[in-house]
């Protein structure tokens, strides 16, 4: 039982981190990144090759290059790769294209990534994928299976907390307000002097870095990664979690990730003896679709809606002279 | 151009106090043409807006007024011709750069940020605020708090003037149509514009509210702000504007004082007459 | 060289399937402003309906027509029961995409539950292969090409000469103006969804014939190629979608020869991205439409 609980807990932490990154893009800034899972994959592959060591000719698996870095360098490097990739893909897809094109092109890019990695075996072992990816400190610590899992869970939670703090700061700062303004009305945001292209690239970068970190955490835990782990419908599962939990609310998104990714998707996989596994798989996706529809209809803001921002009432002295701003306005009674 | 002289004289005749010394062209359109896939929305449009004046842009539906506005704001790139702001070419934007240079525009419909509170709507109007960059945001509240507080105070003062003080924490989507227009005006003011471009600020707003918006615009005019207004309500245009530009089929057909324009046959035929 | 020409034959077959799909997808998008991610799933469902018919002794070609009718009816119903209510509620453009994604999941996995995860195939005659130059076609492939051409011509006639077709073009060009000039939006929308469902159904069966297998994920995979063709042609441009279908179809098959099979989709999609870098609105961008996209 503990065995399942630790696995499930880790999957949920990974899902929460991934959904937070997606929330920055979709929930806060209104950027619909249908290639999101690609960034999770980029992180997973980066951490894989940075921990697997040099590829040995004639070895079990092929990959273009590799080395062996100590934790947490692979995770950090993954975040950097995810961020750079986000800005790169953002520059290609978001800079010049209209909203509807952006969504479609990102979807195409996601598939393109899967095809490319599957087709070029020498790159990242093709469709078979990479395996035997080492976990950090596993050889050093002698903790037993459950003990090590708990240790690794601890590392992941620390990473998740760092991500949370970064996102909370962005959300509360004037930057977060600009992102929400862009979500509400892009043309109006640029008409008052904000560079919406730069803002979109920013969330592609930061969101991509967070996605990649989620992939890095996951891959060192399960020890394997293949194109089948990141097909594009996976992105929709993450979207579902963000919508159900509550776009724009970090706590809500975490709850959504827990409900959808943890209980709903992974939970049923981990307890396969309920029914015919094939049927479980399909009915799980059907109910996920139904869940999205139900929420969009009955509670489009999610379980925990975005919070209303309230500003304190301490007037700054010397700044409250209305005449200095727009002058006296006759006939406008307060 | 010789056109400056009679205009200045006219402005003075209308009792505008804010024309300082010689008339300065703030905005100037030179032969601006905009084509949309074979359709010529704006055709060699030239006019100028002098500092401190209120200029109205009128014309029947489909005359190209909104396209002209979007072109001035940098949202639409002219196929040929130039838009000058303080003598600098700003044609083709990008809009955020044009806005930073002092040309801020409001929208005909739905220009507010619906799921942002009124206060947040106004704060977005501030062009550069500490904490609006990634590093600034990550530095934490202590870094940007003071700058934001100052802007909050400024926004409150503006909201007072707009009689929206009690709506500070309301989502813009929950306001009436007229209040939304006011929020947009307030947001534009937060950006410290040189010229305010208003696209039908009184459209779809009840009479009382339209009157109030008019008074607020008059108040802004008195502080010396330059306004360019697209509007259908000719009464308001006549009361507000020092000069009116009439467009039809993408071109300028007349300009001058509203009272004189009412007497001109082309204008009546193209616009006033067509309505009755 | 002869390989290049013979794969041109495959390219034409693929293009003939892509054509109704991309036209249906883009026709419905331009009239209703809903980006329908469930289009691929609708194709799959209709393809299985045709399979069901052939299981009960209906010949393949009538089964294709039945699948088309089923596609049209189900698509019209889906709009009335699900999508239109969401739109009336003011669900945003992106919200509607998410709705169709959810719909795609539901349809796809309902198909899996009914017909199972493994693929099935239609009873094909085989028959004599037909040589045209160094291109070789099976008789079914020739009919697929024929159906594609007929659909292209019908679409052209529909848009050019019928009232409803003209109304659709008007709505696509300017929804507000069309409404104010007395076009009954409800009828146009219904028609657009039904037409796109019809084309999805036909294309689904054509795809099943061409790759000689039908599986629950088939439309899902094909959707990307449809989107590529539609985007390449310029979203909402029906004639653009036809050209896009031809280009993407031929590119897919040609690059399979010039490069290797695994790289074919990569080459086709890379071309799409490159084209968009040069022309951000696709090959046949029409008048700049102002639509509620945010």
PDB file of C-alpha atoms in Angstrom, chain C residues 29-186:
ATOM      1  CA  UNK C  29     -14.674  27.386 -38.704  1.00  0.00           C
ATOM      2  CA  UNK C  30     -15.155  30.397 -40.934  1.00  0.00           C
ATOM      3  CA  UNK C  31     -18.929  30.434 -40.504  1.00  0.00           C
ATOM      4  CA  UNK C  32     -19.179  29.633 -36.790  1.00  0.00           C
ATOM      5  CA  UNK C  33     -15.805  30.738 -35.390  1.00  0.00           C
ATOM      6  CA  UNK C  34     -15.397  27.471 -33.473  1.00  0.00           C
ATOM      7  CA  UNK C  35     -12.068  25.714 -33.903  1.00  0.00           C
ATOM      8  CA  UNK C  36     -13.293  22.137 -33.850  1.00  0.00           C
ATOM      9  CA  UNK C  37     -10.643  19.821 -32.402  1.00  0.00           C
ATOM     10  CA  UNK C  38     -13.268  17.041 -32.334  1.00  0.00           C
ATOM     11  CA  UNK C  39     -13.265  16.931 -36.141  1.00  0.00           C
ATOM     12  CA  UNK C  40     -10.860  13.986 -36.213  1.00  0.00           C
ATOM     13  CA  UNK C  41     -12.949  12.083 -33.686  1.00  0.00           C
ATOM     14  CA  UNK C  42     -16.053  12.716 -35.788  1.00  0.00           C
ATOM     15  CA  UNK C  43     -14.223  11.215 -38.759  1.00  0.00           C
ATOM     16  CA  UNK C  44     -13.364   8.142 -36.746  1.00  0.00           C
ATOM     17  CA  UNK C  45     -16.899   7.651 -35.485  1.00  0.00           C
ATOM     18  CA  UNK C  46     -18.346   7.882 -38.990  1.00  0.00           C
ATOM     19  CA  UNK C  47     -15.696   5.503 -40.311  1.00  0.00           C
ATOM     20  CA  UNK C  48     -16.808   2.939 -37.747  1.00  0.00           C
ATOM     21  CA  UNK C  49     -20.454   3.491 -38.666  1.00  0.00           C
ATOM     22  CA  UNK C  50     -19.498   2.559 -42.222  1.00  0.00           C
ATOM     23  CA  UNK C  51     -17.686  -0.471 -40.841  1.00  0.00           C
ATOM     24  CA  UNK C  52     -20.828  -1.440 -38.945  1.00  0.00           C
ATOM     25  CA  UNK C  53     -22.810  -1.182 -42.185  1.00  0.00           C
ATOM     26  CA  UNK C  54     -20.380  -3.376 -44.113  1.00  0.00           C
ATOM     27  CA  UNK C  55     -20.582  -5.931 -41.297  1.00  0.00           C
ATOM     28  CA  UNK C  56     -24.303  -6.105 -41.975  1.00  0.00           C
ATOM     29  CA  UNK C  57     -23.865  -6.680 -45.650  1.00  0.00           C
ATOM     30  CA  UNK C  58     -24.108  -3.143 -46.946  1.00  0.00           C
ATOM     31  CA  UNK C  59     -21.628  -2.618 -49.805  1.00  0.00           C
ATOM     32  CA  UNK C  60     -18.770  -0.237 -49.085  1.00  0.00           C
ATOM     33  CA  UNK C  61     -19.789   2.715 -51.237  1.00  0.00           C
ATOM     34  CA  UNK C  62     -23.370   2.999 -49.948  1.00  0.00           C
ATOM     35  CA  UNK C  63     -21.873   2.581 -46.476  1.00  0.00           C
ATOM     36  CA  UNK C  64     -19.726   5.629 -47.153  1.00  0.00           C
ATOM     37  CA  UNK C  65     -22.819   7.627 -47.997  1.00  0.00           C
ATOM     38  CA  UNK C  66     -24.529   6.414 -44.827  1.00  0.00           C
ATOM     39  CA  UNK C  67     -21.455   7.427 -42.831  1.00  0.00           C
ATOM     40  CA  UNK C  68     -21.596  10.863 -44.451  1.00  0.00           C
ATOM     41  CA  UNK C  69     -25.257  11.298 -43.553  1.00  0.00           C
ATOM     42  CA  UNK C  70     -24.557  10.078 -40.031  1.00  0.00           C
ATOM     43  CA  UNK C  71     -21.699  12.598 -39.799  1.00  0.00           C
ATOM     44  CA  UNK C  72     -23.944  15.422 -40.974  1.00  0.00           C
ATOM     45  CA  UNK C  73     -26.763  14.607 -38.559  1.00  0.00           C
ATOM     46  CA  UNK C  74     -24.551  13.984 -35.545  1.00  0.00           C
ATOM     47  CA  UNK C  75     -22.527  17.106 -36.216  1.00  0.00           C
ATOM     48  CA  UNK C  76     -25.669  19.232 -36.530  1.00  0.00           C
ATOM     49  CA  UNK C  77     -27.006  17.755 -33.307  1.00  0.00           C
ATOM     50  CA  UNK C  78     -23.746  18.269 -31.455  1.00  0.00           C
ATOM     51  CA  UNK C  79     -23.865  21.911 -32.391  1.00  0.00           C
ATOM     52  CA  UNK C  80     -27.480  22.348 -31.328  1.00  0.00           C
ATOM     53  CA  UNK C  81     -27.138  20.421 -28.074  1.00  0.00           C
ATOM     54  CA  UNK C  82     -23.653  21.294 -26.938  1.00  0.00           C
ATOM     55  CA  UNK C  83     -21.657  23.875 -28.846  1.00  0.00           C
ATOM     56  CA  UNK C  84     -24.325  26.464 -29.605  1.00  0.00           C
ATOM     57  CA  UNK C  85     -25.485  26.615 -25.961  1.00  0.00           C
ATOM     58  CA  UNK C  86     -21.897  27.213 -24.863  1.00  0.00           C
ATOM     59  CA  UNK C  87     -21.493  29.947 -27.468  1.00  0.00           C
ATOM     60  CA  UNK C  88     -24.763  31.587 -26.433  1.00  0.00           C
ATOM     61  CA  UNK C  89     -23.392  31.693 -22.913  1.00  0.00           C
ATOM     62  CA  UNK C  90     -20.518  33.783 -24.166  1.00  0.00           C
ATOM     63  CA  UNK C  91     -17.828  31.126 -23.827  1.00  0.00           C
ATOM     64  CA  UNK C  92     -14.671  32.663 -25.281  1.00  0.00           C
ATOM     65  CA  UNK C  93     -12.960  31.524 -28.448  1.00  0.00           C
ATOM     66  CA  UNK C  94     -10.388  29.596 -26.430  1.00  0.00           C
ATOM     67  CA  UNK C  95     -13.069  28.249 -24.117  1.00  0.00           C
ATOM     68  CA  UNK C  96     -14.773  26.769 -27.158  1.00  0.00           C
ATOM     69  CA  UNK C  97     -11.533  25.058 -28.187  1.00  0.00           C
ATOM     70  CA  UNK C  98     -11.403  23.409 -24.784  1.00  0.00           C
ATOM     71  CA  UNK C  99     -15.041  22.330 -25.182  1.00  0.00           C
ATOM     72  CA  UNK C 100     -14.263  20.633 -28.486  1.00  0.00           C
ATOM     73  CA  UNK C 101     -11.186  18.997 -26.968  1.00  0.00           C
ATOM     74  CA  UNK C 102     -13.367  17.491 -24.257  1.00  0.00           C
ATOM     75  CA  UNK C 103     -15.829  16.396 -26.918  1.00  0.00           C
ATOM     76  CA  UNK C 104     -13.014  14.775 -28.897  1.00  0.00           C
ATOM     77  CA  UNK C 105     -11.953  12.767 -25.841  1.00  0.00           C
ATOM     78  CA  UNK C 106     -15.506  11.578 -25.228  1.00  0.00           C
ATOM     79  CA  UNK C 107     -16.169  10.551 -28.850  1.00  0.00           C
ATOM     80  CA  UNK C 108     -12.812   8.869 -29.324  1.00  0.00           C
ATOM     81  CA  UNK C 109     -13.048   6.714 -26.251  1.00  0.00           C
ATOM     82  CA  UNK C 110     -16.719   5.879 -26.738  1.00  0.00           C
ATOM     83  CA  UNK C 111     -15.562   4.458 -30.075  1.00  0.00           C
ATOM     84  CA  UNK C 112     -12.872   2.504 -28.261  1.00  0.00           C
ATOM     85  CA  UNK C 113     -15.402   1.059 -25.843  1.00  0.00           C
ATOM     86  CA  UNK C 114     -17.800   0.064 -28.612  1.00  0.00           C
ATOM     87  CA  UNK C 115     -15.362  -1.290 -31.189  1.00  0.00           C
ATOM     88  CA  UNK C 116     -12.290  -2.030 -29.087  1.00  0.00           C
ATOM     89  CA  UNK C 117      -8.695  -0.821 -29.239  1.00  0.00           C
ATOM     90  CA  UNK C 118      -7.533  -2.900 -32.177  1.00  0.00           C
ATOM     91  CA  UNK C 119      -8.042  -1.783 -35.747  1.00  0.00           C
ATOM     92  CA  UNK C 120     -10.535  -3.238 -38.185  1.00  0.00           C
ATOM     93  CA  UNK C 121     -10.725  -2.986 -41.954  1.00  0.00           C
ATOM     94  CA  UNK C 122     -13.293  -2.669 -44.692  1.00  0.00           C
ATOM     95  CA  UNK C 123     -13.900  -5.515 -47.099  1.00  0.00           C
ATOM     96  CA  UNK C 124     -11.912  -4.291 -50.122  1.00  0.00           C
ATOM     97  CA  UNK C 125     -12.275  -5.824 -53.562  1.00  0.00           C
ATOM     98  CA  UNK C 126      -8.668  -5.423 -54.553  1.00  0.00           C
ATOM     99  CA  UNK C 127      -9.408  -5.801 -58.267  1.00  0.00           C
ATOM    100  CA  UNK C 128      -7.074  -4.886 -61.068  1.00  0.00           C
ATOM    101  CA  UNK C 129      -4.499  -2.230 -60.392  1.00  0.00           C
ATOM    102  CA  UNK C 130      -4.626   0.673 -62.802  1.00  0.00           C
ATOM    103  CA  UNK C 131      -1.405   2.077 -64.224  1.00  0.00           C
ATOM    104  CA  UNK C 132      -1.237   5.717 -65.160  1.00  0.00           C
ATOM    105  CA  UNK C 133       2.286   6.414 -66.267  1.00  0.00           C
ATOM    106  CA  UNK C 134       4.376   4.991 -63.441  1.00  0.00           C
ATOM    107  CA  UNK C 135       1.641   5.692 -60.920  1.00  0.00           C
ATOM    108  CA  UNK C 136      -0.294   2.675 -59.775  1.00  0.00           C
ATOM    109  CA  UNK C 137      -3.750   2.952 -58.262  1.00  0.00           C
ATOM    110  CA  UNK C 138      -6.081   0.338 -56.870  1.00  0.00           C
ATOM    111  CA  UNK C 139      -9.666   0.731 -58.022  1.00  0.00           C
ATOM    112  CA  UNK C 140     -10.693   1.862 -54.564  1.00  0.00           C
ATOM    113  CA  UNK C 141      -8.014   4.523 -54.619  1.00  0.00           C
ATOM    114  CA  UNK C 142      -9.298   5.781 -57.947  1.00  0.00           C
ATOM    115  CA  UNK C 143     -12.787   6.042 -56.515  1.00  0.00           C
ATOM    116  CA  UNK C 144     -11.390   7.872 -53.488  1.00  0.00           C
ATOM    117  CA  UNK C 145      -9.763  10.380 -55.836  1.00  0.00           C
ATOM    118  CA  UNK C 146     -13.021  10.652 -57.769  1.00  0.00           C
ATOM    119  CA  UNK C 147     -14.996  11.314 -54.598  1.00  0.00           C
ATOM    120  CA  UNK C 148     -12.474  13.966 -53.593  1.00  0.00           C
ATOM    121  CA  UNK C 149     -12.814  15.739 -56.935  1.00  0.00           C
ATOM    122  CA  UNK C 150     -16.616  15.541 -56.827  1.00  0.00           C
ATOM    123  CA  UNK C 151     -16.658  17.009 -53.329  1.00  0.00           C
ATOM    124  CA  UNK C 152     -14.391  19.847 -54.454  1.00  0.00           C
ATOM    125  CA  UNK C 153     -16.689  20.632 -57.375  1.00  0.00           C
ATOM    126  CA  UNK C 154     -19.827  20.395 -55.222  1.00  0.00           C
ATOM    127  CA  UNK C 155     -18.325  22.755 -52.655  1.00  0.00           C
ATOM    128  CA  UNK C 156     -17.466  25.208 -55.370  1.00  0.00           C
ATOM    129  CA  UNK C 157     -21.003  25.021 -56.796  1.00  0.00           C
ATOM    130  CA  UNK C 158     -22.497  25.339 -53.334  1.00  0.00           C
ATOM    131  CA  UNK C 159     -20.552  28.472 -52.465  1.00  0.00           C
ATOM    132  CA  UNK C 160     -20.912  30.056 -55.863  1.00  0.00           C
ATOM    133  CA  UNK C 161     -24.457  29.334 -56.943  1.00  0.00           C
ATOM    134  CA  UNK C 162     -26.718  28.500 -54.001  1.00  0.00           C
ATOM    135  CA  UNK C 163     -28.373  30.913 -51.614  1.00  0.00           C
ATOM    136  CA  UNK C 164     -27.168  29.088 -48.543  1.00  0.00           C
ATOM    137  CA  UNK C 165     -23.620  28.995 -49.914  1.00  0.00           C
ATOM    138  CA  UNK C 166     -23.619  32.712 -50.555  1.00  0.00           C
ATOM    139  CA  UNK C 167     -25.056  33.286 -47.108  1.00  0.00           C
ATOM    140  CA  UNK C 168     -22.232  31.232 -45.614  1.00  0.00           C
ATOM    141  CA  UNK C 169     -19.662  33.295 -47.429  1.00  0.00           C
ATOM    142  CA  UNK C 170     -21.309  36.460 -46.226  1.00  0.00           C
ATOM    143  CA  UNK C 171     -21.352  35.263 -42.620  1.00  0.00           C
ATOM    144  CA  UNK C 172     -17.713  34.211 -42.876  1.00  0.00           C
ATOM    145  CA  UNK C 173     -16.690  37.581 -44.259  1.00  0.00           C
ATOM    146  CA  UNK C 174     -18.568  39.697 -41.738  1.00  0.00           C
ATOM    147  CA  UNK C 175     -20.862  38.025 -39.190  1.00  0.00           C
ATOM    148  CA  UNK C 176     -22.346  41.239 -37.835  1.00  0.00           C
ATOM    149  CA  UNK C 177     -23.080  42.721 -41.235  1.00  0.00           C
ATOM    150  CA  UNK C 178     -24.554  39.463 -42.524  1.00  0.00           C
ATOM    151  CA  UNK C 179     -26.876  39.285 -39.551  1.00  0.00           C
ATOM    152  CA  UNK C 180     -28.033  42.850 -39.953  1.00  0.00           C
ATOM    153  CA  UNK C 181     -28.710  42.285 -43.630  1.00  0.00           C
ATOM    154  CA  UNK C 182     -31.244  39.604 -42.862  1.00  0.00           C
ATOM    155  CA  UNK C 183     -29.329  36.348 -43.163  1.00  0.00           C
ATOM    156  CA  UNK C 184     -30.780  33.792 -40.796  1.00  0.00           C
ATOM    157  CA  UNK C 185     -27.702  32.962 -38.771  1.00  0.00           C
ATOM    158  CA  UNK C 186     -29.230  29.875 -37.159  1.00  0.00           C
TER     159      UNK C 186
END
